């Protein structure tokens, strides 16, 4: 029982750095496609000519870059401890929504919602003590002794509790 000290493992920082780099590179690719696509459209279309088409492509490309920069911005959320206070299931015509309510030590209630998937919903029990890891935007249970599964706090990949390292991202499992 207890929170893992492995949260300070350098693999988590490497994972976050690689994720930020991938997000920014993806936005660069989308921006280049938008600019090139509109330029070609202006060059070969009878509906719009360059430089008007190129300007539209530049604006859309700049939006992709801005979105990429904002999503790649590092997370500086604080970590906090809390307790699972409630769990609810709501059914609609199209889906079932599973919600876990966690109350932080400051009294704020946080919701984790899952659509049509009970895996994480069933992982948490009312009364479980949890720690929110801000930089990873994930939760770690205090008592994992009765669990058969564990989620990677970096990429959320599901593992058996006997495993030590995530096979998907290489980060240590917090157990």
mmCIF file with all atom_site columns, C-alpha atoms in Angstrom:
data_model
loop_
_atom_site.group_PDB
_atom_site.id
_atom_site.type_symbol
_atom_site.label_atom_id
_atom_site.label_alt_id
_atom_site.label_comp_id
_atom_site.label_asym_id
_atom_site.label_entity_id
_atom_site.label_seq_id
_atom_site.pdbx_PDB_ins_code
_atom_site.Cartn_x
_atom_site.Cartn_y
_atom_site.Cartn_z
_atom_site.occupancy
_atom_site.B_iso_or_equiv
_atom_site.pdbx_formal_charge
_atom_site.auth_seq_id
_atom_site.auth_comp_id
_atom_site.auth_asym_id
_atom_site.auth_atom_id
_atom_site.pdbx_PDB_model_num
ATOM 1   C CA . UNK A 1 1   ? 0.000   0.000  0.000   1.00 0.00 ? 1   UNK A CA 1
ATOM 2   C CA . UNK A 1 2   ? 1.074   3.551  -0.635  1.00 0.00 ? 2   UNK A CA 1
ATOM 3   C CA . UNK A 1 3   ? 1.841   5.928  -3.439  1.00 0.00 ? 3   UNK A CA 1
ATOM 4   C CA . UNK A 1 4   ? 4.770   4.970  -5.628  1.00 0.00 ? 4   UNK A CA 1
ATOM 5   C CA . UNK A 1 5   ? 8.046   6.865  -5.503  1.00 0.00 ? 5   UNK A CA 1
ATOM 6   C CA . UNK A 1 6   ? 8.598   5.908  -9.147  1.00 0.00 ? 6   UNK A CA 1
ATOM 7   C CA . UNK A 1 7   ? 6.720   9.054  -10.218 1.00 0.00 ? 7   UNK A CA 1
ATOM 8   C CA . UNK A 1 8   ? 10.091  10.837 -10.294 1.00 0.00 ? 8   UNK A CA 1
ATOM 9   C CA . UNK A 1 9   ? 11.533  8.342  -12.783 1.00 0.00 ? 9   UNK A CA 1
ATOM 10  C CA . UNK A 1 10  ? 13.137  10.148 -15.774 1.00 0.00 ? 10  UNK A CA 1
ATOM 11  C CA . UNK A 1 11  ? 11.076  7.960  -18.136 1.00 0.00 ? 11  UNK A CA 1
ATOM 12  C CA . UNK A 1 12  ? 8.011   10.127 -17.376 1.00 0.00 ? 12  UNK A CA 1
ATOM 13  C CA . UNK A 1 13  ? 9.835   13.338 -18.326 1.00 0.00 ? 13  UNK A CA 1
ATOM 14  C CA . UNK A 1 14  ? 11.109  11.649 -21.496 1.00 0.00 ? 14  UNK A CA 1
ATOM 15  C CA . UNK A 1 15  ? 7.569   10.506 -22.337 1.00 0.00 ? 15  UNK A CA 1
ATOM 16  C CA . UNK A 1 16  ? 6.167   14.032 -21.828 1.00 0.00 ? 16  UNK A CA 1
ATOM 17  C CA . UNK A 1 17  ? 8.963   15.586 -23.908 1.00 0.00 ? 17  UNK A CA 1
ATOM 18  C CA . UNK A 1 18  ? 8.422   13.084 -26.751 1.00 0.00 ? 18  UNK A CA 1
ATOM 19  C CA . UNK A 1 19  ? 4.654   13.666 -26.640 1.00 0.00 ? 19  UNK A CA 1
ATOM 20  C CA . UNK A 1 20  ? 5.114   17.448 -26.859 1.00 0.00 ? 20  UNK A CA 1
ATOM 21  C CA . UNK A 1 21  ? 7.557   17.053 -29.760 1.00 0.00 ? 21  UNK A CA 1
ATOM 22  C CA . UNK A 1 22  ? 5.185   14.726 -31.612 1.00 0.00 ? 22  UNK A CA 1
ATOM 23  C CA . UNK A 1 23  ? 2.265   17.142 -31.186 1.00 0.00 ? 23  UNK A CA 1
ATOM 24  C CA . UNK A 1 24  ? 4.308   20.049 -32.535 1.00 0.00 ? 24  UNK A CA 1
ATOM 25  C CA . UNK A 1 25  ? 5.665   18.005 -35.477 1.00 0.00 ? 25  UNK A CA 1
ATOM 26  C CA . UNK A 1 26  ? 2.152   16.857 -36.342 1.00 0.00 ? 26  UNK A CA 1
ATOM 27  C CA . UNK A 1 27  ? 0.922   20.459 -36.365 1.00 0.00 ? 27  UNK A CA 1
ATOM 28  C CA . UNK A 1 28  ? 3.828   21.425 -38.653 1.00 0.00 ? 28  UNK A CA 1
ATOM 29  C CA . UNK A 1 29  ? 2.860   18.679 -41.095 1.00 0.00 ? 29  UNK A CA 1
ATOM 30  C CA . UNK A 1 30  ? -0.802  19.759 -41.059 1.00 0.00 ? 30  UNK A CA 1
ATOM 31  C CA . UNK A 1 31  ? 0.221   23.401 -41.593 1.00 0.00 ? 31  UNK A CA 1
ATOM 32  C CA . UNK A 1 32  ? 2.431   22.466 -44.558 1.00 0.00 ? 32  UNK A CA 1
ATOM 33  C CA . UNK A 1 33  ? -0.372  20.376 -46.088 1.00 0.00 ? 33  UNK A CA 1
ATOM 34  C CA . UNK A 1 34  ? -2.873  23.241 -45.672 1.00 0.00 ? 34  UNK A CA 1
ATOM 35  C CA . UNK A 1 35  ? -0.532  25.821 -47.198 1.00 0.00 ? 35  UNK A CA 1
ATOM 36  C CA . UNK A 1 36  ? 0.542   23.557 -50.053 1.00 0.00 ? 36  UNK A CA 1
ATOM 37  C CA . UNK A 1 37  ? -2.989  22.355 -50.709 1.00 0.00 ? 37  UNK A CA 1
ATOM 38  C CA . UNK A 1 38  ? -4.441  25.842 -50.944 1.00 0.00 ? 38  UNK A CA 1
ATOM 39  C CA . UNK A 1 39  ? -1.547  27.004 -53.100 1.00 0.00 ? 39  UNK A CA 1
ATOM 40  C CA . UNK A 1 40  ? -2.147  24.130 -55.526 1.00 0.00 ? 40  UNK A CA 1
ATOM 41  C CA . UNK A 1 41  ? -5.886  24.767 -55.439 1.00 0.00 ? 41  UNK A CA 1
ATOM 42  C CA . UNK A 1 42  ? -5.264  28.400 -56.382 1.00 0.00 ? 42  UNK A CA 1
ATOM 43  C CA . UNK A 1 43  ? -2.870  27.390 -59.144 1.00 0.00 ? 43  UNK A CA 1
ATOM 44  C CA . UNK A 1 44  ? -5.115  24.788 -60.781 1.00 0.00 ? 44  UNK A CA 1
ATOM 45  C CA . UNK A 1 45  ? -8.667  25.844 -59.911 1.00 0.00 ? 45  UNK A CA 1
ATOM 46  C CA . UNK A 1 46  ? -10.951 28.174 -61.805 1.00 0.00 ? 46  UNK A CA 1
ATOM 47  C CA . UNK A 1 47  ? -12.803 29.114 -58.596 1.00 0.00 ? 47  UNK A CA 1
ATOM 48  C CA . UNK A 1 48  ? -9.951  30.804 -56.697 1.00 0.00 ? 48  UNK A CA 1
ATOM 49  C CA . UNK A 1 49  ? -6.614  32.227 -57.753 1.00 0.00 ? 49  UNK A CA 1
ATOM 50  C CA . UNK A 1 50  ? -3.365  32.761 -55.929 1.00 0.00 ? 50  UNK A CA 1
ATOM 51  C CA . UNK A 1 51  ? -2.535  34.832 -53.818 1.00 0.00 ? 51  UNK A CA 1
ATOM 52  C CA . UNK A 1 52  ? -6.050  34.629 -52.313 1.00 0.00 ? 52  UNK A CA 1
ATOM 53  C CA . UNK A 1 53  ? -5.887  30.823 -51.979 1.00 0.00 ? 53  UNK A CA 1
ATOM 54  C CA . UNK A 1 54  ? -2.374  31.006 -50.573 1.00 0.00 ? 54  UNK A CA 1
ATOM 55  C CA . UNK A 1 55  ? -3.480  33.556 -47.961 1.00 0.00 ? 55  UNK A CA 1
ATOM 56  C CA . UNK A 1 56  ? -6.287  31.258 -46.834 1.00 0.00 ? 56  UNK A CA 1
ATOM 57  C CA . UNK A 1 57  ? -3.790  28.386 -46.645 1.00 0.00 ? 57  UNK A CA 1
ATOM 58  C CA . UNK A 1 58  ? -1.412  30.525 -44.580 1.00 0.00 ? 58  UNK A CA 1
ATOM 59  C CA . UNK A 1 59  ? -4.171  31.477 -42.134 1.00 0.00 ? 59  UNK A CA 1
ATOM 60  C CA . UNK A 1 60  ? -5.288  27.855 -41.736 1.00 0.00 ? 60  UNK A CA 1
ATOM 61  C CA . UNK A 1 61  ? -1.647  26.734 -41.440 1.00 0.00 ? 61  UNK A CA 1
ATOM 62  C CA . UNK A 1 62  ? -1.042  29.353 -38.747 1.00 0.00 ? 62  UNK A CA 1
ATOM 63  C CA . UNK A 1 63  ? -4.101  28.077 -36.856 1.00 0.00 ? 63  UNK A CA 1
ATOM 64  C CA . UNK A 1 64  ? -2.700  24.517 -36.985 1.00 0.00 ? 64  UNK A CA 1
ATOM 65  C CA . UNK A 1 65  ? 0.629   25.787 -35.651 1.00 0.00 ? 65  UNK A CA 1
ATOM 66  C CA . UNK A 1 66  ? -1.067  27.718 -32.856 1.00 0.00 ? 66  UNK A CA 1
ATOM 67  C CA . UNK A 1 67  ? -3.146  24.703 -31.863 1.00 0.00 ? 67  UNK A CA 1
ATOM 68  C CA . UNK A 1 68  ? -0.006  22.541 -31.957 1.00 0.00 ? 68  UNK A CA 1
ATOM 69  C CA . UNK A 1 69  ? 1.925   24.975 -29.788 1.00 0.00 ? 69  UNK A CA 1
ATOM 70  C CA . UNK A 1 70  ? -0.892  25.203 -27.256 1.00 0.00 ? 70  UNK A CA 1
ATOM 71  C CA . UNK A 1 71  ? -1.353  21.433 -27.043 1.00 0.00 ? 71  UNK A CA 1
ATOM 72  C CA . UNK A 1 72  ? 2.405   20.874 -26.791 1.00 0.00 ? 72  UNK A CA 1
ATOM 73  C CA . UNK A 1 73  ? 2.681   23.366 -23.945 1.00 0.00 ? 73  UNK A CA 1
ATOM 74  C CA . UNK A 1 74  ? 3.836   21.547 -20.848 1.00 0.00 ? 74  UNK A CA 1
ATOM 75  C CA . UNK A 1 75  ? 1.325   20.741 -18.149 1.00 0.00 ? 75  UNK A CA 1
ATOM 76  C CA . UNK A 1 76  ? 2.071   22.521 -14.926 1.00 0.00 ? 76  UNK A CA 1
ATOM 77  C CA . UNK A 1 77  ? -0.902  21.372 -12.912 1.00 0.00 ? 77  UNK A CA 1
ATOM 78  C CA . UNK A 1 78  ? -0.361  20.723 -9.247  1.00 0.00 ? 78  UNK A CA 1
ATOM 79  C CA . UNK A 1 79  ? -0.634  17.240 -7.797  1.00 0.00 ? 79  UNK A CA 1
ATOM 80  C CA . UNK A 1 80  ? -3.144  16.619 -5.028  1.00 0.00 ? 80  UNK A CA 1
ATOM 81  C CA . UNK A 1 81  ? -4.639  13.844 -2.914  1.00 0.00 ? 81  UNK A CA 1
ATOM 82  C CA . UNK A 1 82  ? -8.293  12.946 -2.732  1.00 0.00 ? 82  UNK A CA 1
ATOM 83  C CA . UNK A 1 83  ? -10.927 10.290 -2.076  1.00 0.00 ? 83  UNK A CA 1
ATOM 84  C CA . UNK A 1 84  ? -13.442 8.620  -4.402  1.00 0.00 ? 84  UNK A CA 1
ATOM 85  C CA . UNK A 1 85  ? -16.763 9.793  -2.965  1.00 0.00 ? 85  UNK A CA 1
ATOM 86  C CA . UNK A 1 86  ? -19.280 8.494  -5.491  1.00 0.00 ? 86  UNK A CA 1
ATOM 87  C CA . UNK A 1 87  ? -19.814 6.598  -8.735  1.00 0.00 ? 87  UNK A CA 1
ATOM 88  C CA . UNK A 1 88  ? -22.803 6.982  -11.054 1.00 0.00 ? 88  UNK A CA 1
ATOM 89  C CA . UNK A 1 89  ? -24.083 5.396  -14.247 1.00 0.00 ? 89  UNK A CA 1
ATOM 90  C CA . UNK A 1 90  ? -26.276 7.336  -16.683 1.00 0.00 ? 90  UNK A CA 1
ATOM 91  C CA . UNK A 1 91  ? -27.840 5.681  -19.699 1.00 0.00 ? 91  UNK A CA 1
ATOM 92  C CA . UNK A 1 92  ? -28.976 7.558  -22.790 1.00 0.00 ? 92  UNK A CA 1
ATOM 93  C CA . UNK A 1 93  ? -30.453 6.266  -26.022 1.00 0.00 ? 93  UNK A CA 1
ATOM 94  C CA . UNK A 1 94  ? -27.021 6.156  -27.668 1.00 0.00 ? 94  UNK A CA 1
ATOM 95  C CA . UNK A 1 95  ? -24.544 5.440  -24.859 1.00 0.00 ? 95  UNK A CA 1
ATOM 96  C CA . UNK A 1 96  ? -23.890 4.747  -21.206 1.00 0.00 ? 96  UNK A CA 1
ATOM 97  C CA . UNK A 1 97  ? -21.837 7.284  -19.261 1.00 0.00 ? 97  UNK A CA 1
ATOM 98  C CA . UNK A 1 98  ? -19.888 6.113  -16.216 1.00 0.00 ? 98  UNK A CA 1
ATOM 99  C CA . UNK A 1 99  ? -18.725 8.843  -13.810 1.00 0.00 ? 99  UNK A CA 1
ATOM 100 C CA . UNK A 1 100 ? -16.334 8.640  -10.860 1.00 0.00 ? 100 UNK A CA 1
ATOM 101 C CA . UNK A 1 101 ? -16.420 11.558 -8.388  1.00 0.00 ? 101 UNK A CA 1
ATOM 102 C CA . UNK A 1 102 ? -13.217 12.387 -6.509  1.00 0.00 ? 102 UNK A CA 1
ATOM 103 C CA . UNK A 1 103 ? -13.062 14.973 -3.731  1.00 0.00 ? 103 UNK A CA 1
ATOM 104 C CA . UNK A 1 104 ? -9.684  16.665 -3.275  1.00 0.00 ? 104 UNK A CA 1
ATOM 105 C CA . UNK A 1 105 ? -8.260  17.691 0.082   1.00 0.00 ? 105 UNK A CA 1
ATOM 106 C CA . UNK A 1 106 ? -9.369  21.264 -0.700  1.00 0.00 ? 106 UNK A CA 1
ATOM 107 C CA . UNK A 1 107 ? -12.985 20.108 -1.038  1.00 0.00 ? 107 UNK A CA 1
ATOM 108 C CA . UNK A 1 108 ? -13.279 20.435 -4.809  1.00 0.00 ? 108 UNK A CA 1
ATOM 109 C CA . UNK A 1 109 ? -15.084 17.556 -6.526  1.00 0.00 ? 109 UNK A CA 1
ATOM 110 C CA . UNK A 1 110 ? -13.495 16.276 -9.749  1.00 0.00 ? 110 UNK A CA 1
ATOM 111 C CA . UNK A 1 111 ? -15.283 14.067 -12.268 1.00 0.00 ? 111 UNK A CA 1
ATOM 112 C CA . UNK A 1 112 ? -13.823 11.344 -14.467 1.00 0.00 ? 112 UNK A CA 1
ATOM 113 C CA . UNK A 1 113 ? -16.255 10.330 -17.222 1.00 0.00 ? 113 UNK A CA 1
ATOM 114 C CA . UNK A 1 114 ? -16.093 7.290  -19.439 1.00 0.00 ? 114 UNK A CA 1
ATOM 115 C CA . UNK A 1 115 ? -18.445 6.454  -22.275 1.00 0.00 ? 115 UNK A CA 1
ATOM 116 C CA . UNK A 1 116 ? -19.489 2.835  -22.838 1.00 0.00 ? 116 UNK A CA 1
ATOM 117 C CA . UNK A 1 117 ? -16.451 1.457  -20.963 1.00 0.00 ? 117 UNK A CA 1
ATOM 118 C CA . UNK A 1 118 ? -16.549 0.160  -17.401 1.00 0.00 ? 118 UNK A CA 1
ATOM 119 C CA . UNK A 1 119 ? -12.844 -0.718 -17.047 1.00 0.00 ? 119 UNK A CA 1
ATOM 120 C CA . UNK A 1 120 ? -11.668 2.444  -15.282 1.00 0.00 ? 120 UNK A CA 1
ATOM 121 C CA . UNK A 1 121 ? -15.047 2.901  -13.619 1.00 0.00 ? 121 UNK A CA 1
ATOM 122 C CA . UNK A 1 122 ? -14.746 -0.533 -11.971 1.00 0.00 ? 122 UNK A CA 1
ATOM 123 C CA . UNK A 1 123 ? -11.062 0.051  -11.095 1.00 0.00 ? 123 UNK A CA 1
ATOM 124 C CA . UNK A 1 124 ? -12.020 2.758  -8.601  1.00 0.00 ? 124 UNK A CA 1
ATOM 125 C CA . UNK A 1 125 ? -14.145 1.958  -5.541  1.00 0.00 ? 125 UNK A CA 1
ATOM 126 C CA . UNK A 1 126 ? -15.952 4.368  -3.223  1.00 0.00 ? 126 UNK A CA 1
ATOM 127 C CA . UNK A 1 127 ? -13.584 5.309  -0.410  1.00 0.00 ? 127 UNK A CA 1
ATOM 128 C CA . UNK A 1 128 ? -10.376 4.746  -2.429  1.00 0.00 ? 128 UNK A CA 1
ATOM 129 C CA . UNK A 1 129 ? -7.651  7.241  -1.597  1.00 0.00 ? 129 UNK A CA 1
ATOM 130 C CA . UNK A 1 130 ? -6.108  8.597  -4.813  1.00 0.00 ? 130 UNK A CA 1
ATOM 131 C CA . UNK A 1 131 ? -3.355  10.978 -5.862  1.00 0.00 ? 131 UNK A CA 1
ATOM 132 C CA . UNK A 1 132 ? -3.738  13.140 -8.957  1.00 0.00 ? 132 UNK A CA 1
ATOM 133 C CA . UNK A 1 133 ? -0.415  13.512 -10.772 1.00 0.00 ? 133 UNK A CA 1
ATOM 134 C CA . UNK A 1 134 ? -0.748  16.923 -12.437 1.00 0.00 ? 134 UNK A CA 1
ATOM 135 C CA . UNK A 1 135 ? 2.034   16.666 -15.002 1.00 0.00 ? 135 UNK A CA 1
ATOM 136 C CA . UNK A 1 136 ? 0.605   13.368 -16.279 1.00 0.00 ? 136 UNK A CA 1
ATOM 137 C CA . UNK A 1 137 ? -3.074  14.235 -15.805 1.00 0.00 ? 137 UNK A CA 1
ATOM 138 C CA . UNK A 1 138 ? -3.672  10.844 -14.195 1.00 0.00 ? 138 UNK A CA 1
ATOM 139 C CA . UNK A 1 139 ? -4.728  9.246  -10.930 1.00 0.00 ? 139 UNK A CA 1
ATOM 140 C CA . UNK A 1 140 ? -2.888  6.717  -8.784  1.00 0.00 ? 140 UNK A CA 1
ATOM 141 C CA . UNK A 1 141 ? -4.666  4.637  -6.162  1.00 0.00 ? 141 UNK A CA 1
ATOM 142 C CA . UNK A 1 142 ? -3.137  4.455  -2.689  1.00 0.00 ? 142 UNK A CA 1
ATOM 143 C CA . UNK A 1 143 ? -4.125  0.817  -2.124  1.00 0.00 ? 143 UNK A CA 1
ATOM 144 C CA . UNK A 1 144 ? -3.510  -1.386 -5.150  1.00 0.00 ? 144 UNK A CA 1
ATOM 145 C CA . UNK A 1 145 ? -3.074  -4.559 -3.081  1.00 0.00 ? 145 UNK A CA 1
ATOM 146 C CA . UNK A 1 146 ? -6.378  -6.121 -4.166  1.00 0.00 ? 146 UNK A CA 1
ATOM 147 C CA . UNK A 1 147 ? -6.078  -5.201 -7.841  1.00 0.00 ? 147 UNK A CA 1
ATOM 148 C CA . UNK A 1 148 ? -5.401  -7.540 -10.755 1.00 0.00 ? 148 UNK A CA 1
ATOM 149 C CA . UNK A 1 149 ? -4.828  -4.693 -13.202 1.00 0.00 ? 149 UNK A CA 1
ATOM 150 C CA . UNK A 1 150 ? -3.059  -1.344 -13.235 1.00 0.00 ? 150 UNK A CA 1
ATOM 151 C CA . UNK A 1 151 ? -3.060  1.553  -15.685 1.00 0.00 ? 151 UNK A CA 1
ATOM 152 C CA . UNK A 1 152 ? 0.065   3.268  -16.928 1.00 0.00 ? 152 UNK A CA 1
ATOM 153 C CA . UNK A 1 153 ? -0.031  6.801  -15.536 1.00 0.00 ? 153 UNK A CA 1
ATOM 154 C CA . UNK A 1 154 ? 1.649   8.172  -18.668 1.00 0.00 ? 154 UNK A CA 1
ATOM 155 C CA . UNK A 1 155 ? -0.285  6.596  -21.543 1.00 0.00 ? 155 UNK A CA 1
ATOM 156 C CA . UNK A 1 156 ? -3.192  4.885  -19.689 1.00 0.00 ? 156 UNK A CA 1
ATOM 157 C CA . UNK A 1 157 ? -2.396  1.471  -21.212 1.00 0.00 ? 157 UNK A CA 1
ATOM 158 C CA . UNK A 1 158 ? -3.885  -1.390 -19.190 1.00 0.00 ? 158 UNK A CA 1
ATOM 159 C CA . UNK A 1 159 ? -1.512  -3.943 -17.595 1.00 0.00 ? 159 UNK A CA 1
ATOM 160 C CA . UNK A 1 160 ? -1.583  -6.880 -15.235 1.00 0.00 ? 160 UNK A CA 1
ATOM 161 C CA . UNK A 1 161 ? -0.507  -5.822 -11.737 1.00 0.00 ? 161 UNK A CA 1
ATOM 162 C CA . UNK A 1 162 ? 2.484   -8.197 -11.958 1.00 0.00 ? 162 UNK A CA 1
ATOM 163 C CA . UNK A 1 163 ? 4.113   -6.105 -14.705 1.00 0.00 ? 163 UNK A CA 1
ATOM 164 C CA . UNK A 1 164 ? 6.632   -3.402 -13.796 1.00 0.00 ? 164 UNK A CA 1
ATOM 165 C CA . UNK A 1 165 ? 7.061   -1.342 -16.975 1.00 0.00 ? 165 UNK A CA 1
ATOM 166 C CA . UNK A 1 166 ? 4.533   -0.207 -19.580 1.00 0.00 ? 166 UNK A CA 1
ATOM 167 C CA . UNK A 1 167 ? 5.017   -2.122 -22.811 1.00 0.00 ? 167 UNK A CA 1
ATOM 168 C CA . UNK A 1 168 ? 3.575   0.751  -24.807 1.00 0.00 ? 168 UNK A CA 1
ATOM 169 C CA . UNK A 1 169 ? 5.550   3.775  -23.564 1.00 0.00 ? 169 UNK A CA 1
ATOM 170 C CA . UNK A 1 170 ? 8.328   2.338  -21.381 1.00 0.00 ? 170 UNK A CA 1
ATOM 171 C CA . UNK A 1 171 ? 7.366   4.232  -18.226 1.00 0.00 ? 171 UNK A CA 1
ATOM 172 C CA . UNK A 1 172 ? 7.370   2.421  -14.873 1.00 0.00 ? 172 UNK A CA 1
ATOM 173 C CA . UNK A 1 173 ? 4.005   1.334  -13.508 1.00 0.00 ? 173 UNK A CA 1
ATOM 174 C CA . UNK A 1 174 ? 3.163   3.079  -10.249 1.00 0.00 ? 174 UNK A CA 1
ATOM 175 C CA . UNK A 1 175 ? 2.520   0.275  -7.813  1.00 0.00 ? 175 UNK A CA 1
#
